[in-house]
Amino acid sequence: MSKSHAMTMVFVVVAVIFVLSSVASGADTVRLRFVYLGSAADIKIWKDLADMFHEKHPDIVVDVQAVPATGWAEYFDKVATMIAGGSPPDLARIAIEGVQLCATKGLMMPIDEYIARDEKELKEFFDDVHPALIQAFQYEGKTYMLPIEWNNMVIFYNTKIFEKNGVDFPSKDWTKDDFLEIAKKLTQDFDGDGTVDQYGFEIPLQYFAGAMPWIFNAGATFLTPDWKKPLVNDPNCVDAVQFMRDLIWEYKVAPPAPATLDPLYAHFSSGQIAMMGGGRWPVLQFVNAGMYDFDIQLWPKWRDQVTEFGVGGVAIIQATKNPDAAWEFVKFTTSKESMVYWTKLGWCVPARRSIAYSDAMYELPPKHAELYYDSLDNARAVPSPPQYNQVENIFLRYLGEALANEKSPKEAMDLCQKELEAIMQ
């Protein structure tokens, strides 16, 4: 062996050892921290998605961290605190409620340059998604996320309770009065002890999942169409709050309003309530509780019949040091592979039309799951201005006083209007 050949062999061996050592030590591995509004029901979904992504991108590891919160407002506050405290995540699950808020504060990275760069690769995705879901993540000419999941508010009903009481399942054209008559029939005191054992409906003290569907279908908009000014003391909005209050205190077809959604899941799964509002996310809760006897229907018509919807995606946090790797994870969450995985589990409605109408949606109830995507042609996004955290907190405080019968709906909404006007100037 010549001297030069021997030197070459030594160089190759050293290089191989270096590469193997680097791989073994993870020196070239990029680690991303992803945070989401956590619950015990969906933490496995995100960890599984991170693992599926890692199999395709072995040089990128996504560490999943749940952020417990009672709602989006508290969650957004916690994420902002992480960033301000010098411990920013690389990625965060953000819903439409936080788009204008986070964009205004400069917390999220616009992704228009990435979309333009990967235009050919993403064409199939954009062709498969309803425009309303895409537009929900655009603000002041920039795109901040790609939609992966969404929910619209529909009425869940317990099919066994309806059949047992000889009540027909509601049709698409049912009205608010039809809803009330059904709720009255299904509110029952089984043993005659004066205590209601089964309520027809239950209203949570919630913004998206409680009040907004009634407000929209009453013919109100809550805020102006550009979300710049409040309209909560509009007569139609007051009517909606009055109806919610009356379901509890006048008609007595609903128990006192809980502050969170967990009691609704438990009451519906156990047959203590016959109907409740929700998107598709309660399906995961019901299935985990062994409850399969339910179906869905559109929100009952009042002065209008529209669907309220919200959208979720994965945002790249502005402070990340690895935006390219983060973008790869964002794209993975829009893939058919990832959406089919969690669609089969009953978590949210997939943004892709092809999956929303596929067999994956029908492996679990509801029987009429096509209602979700069908409704997008007549849907209205949940009002989500840059001051969302304050708007939600103020409104829920006054709504709570109205539903607790501490203030009249008119008085509560008049006071709410004044506070909202002050912060939205």
Tab-separated table of N, CA and C in Angstrom, residues 33 35 75-92 94 101-102 105-109 315-320:
chain	number	residue	atom	x	y	z
A	33	ARG	N	-39.642	22.786	20.498
A	33	ARG	CA	-40.620	22.683	21.590
A	33	ARG	C	-41.974	23.173	21.080
A	35	VAL	N	-46.020	23.705	22.034
A	35	VAL	CA	-46.970	23.822	23.146
A	35	VAL	C	-48.387	23.878	22.593
A	75	TYR	N	-54.788	30.606	27.940
A	75	TYR	CA	-53.699	29.928	27.216
A	75	TYR	C	-52.812	30.942	26.499
A	76	PHE	N	-53.433	31.893	25.799
A	76	PHE	CA	-52.638	32.892	25.077
A	76	PHE	C	-51.801	33.719	26.044
A	77	ASP	N	-52.369	34.023	27.200
A	77	ASP	CA	-51.601	34.758	28.211
A	77	ASP	C	-50.369	33.969	28.643
A	78	LYS	N	-50.546	32.658	28.830
A	78	LYS	CA	-49.431	31.828	29.288
A	78	LYS	C	-48.343	31.713	28.226
A	79	VAL	N	-48.744	31.584	26.966
A	79	VAL	CA	-47.745	31.514	25.891
A	79	VAL	C	-46.988	32.835	25.784
A	80	ALA	N	-47.712	33.931	25.897
A	80	ALA	CA	-47.058	35.252	25.848
A	80	ALA	C	-46.081	35.417	27.003
A	81	THR	N	-46.440	34.882	28.171
A	81	THR	CA	-45.559	34.959	29.334
A	81	THR	C	-44.285	34.146	29.101
A	82	MET	N	-44.422	32.965	28.475
A	82	MET	CA	-43.238	32.152	28.148
A	82	MET	C	-42.274	32.944	27.265
A	83	ILE	N	-42.825	33.596	26.253
A	83	ILE	CA	-41.994	34.341	25.301
A	83	ILE	C	-41.330	35.534	25.983
A	84	ALA	N	-42.133	36.260	26.753
A	84	ALA	CA	-41.590	37.430	27.453
A	84	ALA	C	-40.557	37.036	28.495
A	85	GLY	N	-40.704	35.815	29.036
A	85	GLY	CA	-39.789	35.353	30.074
A	85	GLY	C	-38.516	34.739	29.536
A	86	GLY	N	-38.347	34.751	28.209
A	86	GLY	CA	-37.108	34.245	27.626
A	86	GLY	C	-37.103	32.752	27.404
A	87	SER	N	-38.254	32.109	27.479
A	87	SER	CA	-38.343	30.675	27.238
A	87	SER	C	-39.409	30.388	26.181
A	88	PRO	N	-39.215	30.950	25.000
A	88	PRO	CA	-40.263	30.799	23.973
A	88	PRO	C	-40.289	29.392	23.394
A	89	PRO	N	-41.474	28.875	23.107
A	89	PRO	CA	-41.544	27.630	22.343
A	89	PRO	C	-41.200	27.927	20.889
A	90	ASP	N	-40.950	26.888	20.121
A	90	ASP	CA	-40.710	27.066	18.685
A	90	ASP	C	-42.023	27.064	17.913
A	91	LEU	N	-42.967	26.283	18.429
A	91	LEU	CA	-44.254	26.102	17.764
A	91	LEU	C	-45.365	26.132	18.799
A	92	ALA	N	-46.534	26.581	18.392
A	92	ALA	CA	-47.668	26.604	19.313
A	92	ALA	C	-48.944	26.351	18.534
A	94	ILE	N	-52.392	27.330	17.826
A	94	ILE	CA	-53.145	28.571	17.990
A	94	ILE	C	-54.473	28.419	17.250
A	101	LEU	N	-54.667	38.629	17.830
A	101	LEU	CA	-53.989	38.966	19.093
A	101	LEU	C	-52.484	38.710	18.972
A	102	CYS	N	-52.104	37.492	18.546
A	102	CYS	CA	-50.687	37.131	18.468
A	102	CYS	C	-49.973	37.861	17.330
A	105	LYS	N	-49.161	41.426	18.398
A	105	LYS	CA	-48.060	41.478	19.360
A	105	LYS	C	-46.739	40.980	18.768
A	106	GLY	N	-46.774	40.530	17.492
A	106	GLY	CA	-45.553	40.059	16.860
A	106	GLY	C	-45.049	38.740	17.391
A	107	LEU	N	-45.954	37.908	17.913
A	107	LEU	CA	-45.534	36.640	18.501
A	107	LEU	C	-45.394	35.534	17.458
A	108	MET	N	-46.148	35.636	16.364
A	108	MET	CA	-46.136	34.593	15.343
A	108	MET	C	-45.381	35.054	14.108
A	109	MET	N	-44.824	34.103	13.392
A	109	MET	CA	-44.085	34.409	12.171
A	109	MET	C	-45.010	34.273	10.964
A	315	ALA	N	-48.634	27.408	14.753
A	315	ALA	CA	-47.920	28.656	14.433
A	315	ALA	C	-46.435	28.508	14.725
A	316	ILE	N	-45.633	29.138	13.876
A	316	ILE	CA	-44.199	29.235	14.140
A	316	ILE	C	-43.978	30.492	14.981
A	317	ILE	N	-43.424	30.297	16.154
A	317	ILE	CA	-43.197	31.438	17.044
A	317	ILE	C	-42.032	32.281	16.522
A	318	GLN	N	-42.226	33.580	16.522
A	318	GLN	CA	-41.255	34.509	15.937
A	318	GLN	C	-39.855	34.318	16.519
A	319	ALA	N	-39.776	33.924	17.778
A	319	ALA	CA	-38.479	33.843	18.449
A	319	ALA	C	-37.730	32.549	18.181
A	320	THR	N	-38.289	31.641	17.416
A	320	THR	CA	-37.605	30.356	17.197
A	320	THR	C	-36.268	30.557	16.476
